[in-house]
């Protein structure tokens, strides 16, 4: 009887944590300038950002209202301190446009580096 309670408790706990590992995260991002993210142009405005996945590799979706503007691969990179607010990092391309290379979710101790192998590139 005691053994079955222990097994049931352990099984329930492991399922709880397994569901949490695949939970979807979200943040709001306000863009002050026209930028692109993996070829998709985003005009200044407010966007919803959602990501999910296991381990350091996630899929990031950018939404305006209910419209999905695109889904992109990203790498979760741990930081020592929490992000004070939601933000992003962009870089200037050779044609003069700006591309988002990282998203900083508000209150999280990590950033989302856009692209499939950003962590390996040492950016």
PDB file of C-alpha atoms in Angstrom, residues 35-42 62 69-72:
ATOM      1  CA  UNK A  35      13.408  45.783 -38.509  1.00  0.00           C
ATOM      2  CA  UNK A  36      13.512  42.340 -40.052  1.00  0.00           C
ATOM      3  CA  UNK A  37      13.654  39.005 -38.322  1.00  0.00           C
ATOM      4  CA  UNK A  38      14.896  36.176 -40.541  1.00  0.00           C
ATOM      5  CA  UNK A  39      13.644  38.031 -43.638  1.00  0.00           C
ATOM      6  CA  UNK A  40      10.229  39.060 -42.254  1.00  0.00           C
ATOM      7  CA  UNK A  41       9.783  42.842 -42.073  1.00  0.00           C
ATOM      8  CA  UNK A  42       8.258  44.241 -38.886  1.00  0.00           C
ATOM      9  CA  UNK A  62       5.913  36.696 -33.660  1.00  0.00           C
ATOM     10  CA  UNK A  69       3.839  36.883 -38.776  1.00  0.00           C
ATOM     11  CA  UNK A  70       6.432  34.123 -38.677  1.00  0.00           C
ATOM     12  CA  UNK A  71       8.122  31.396 -36.680  1.00  0.00           C
ATOM     13  CA  UNK A  72      11.893  31.296 -36.282  1.00  0.00           C
TER      14      UNK A  72
END
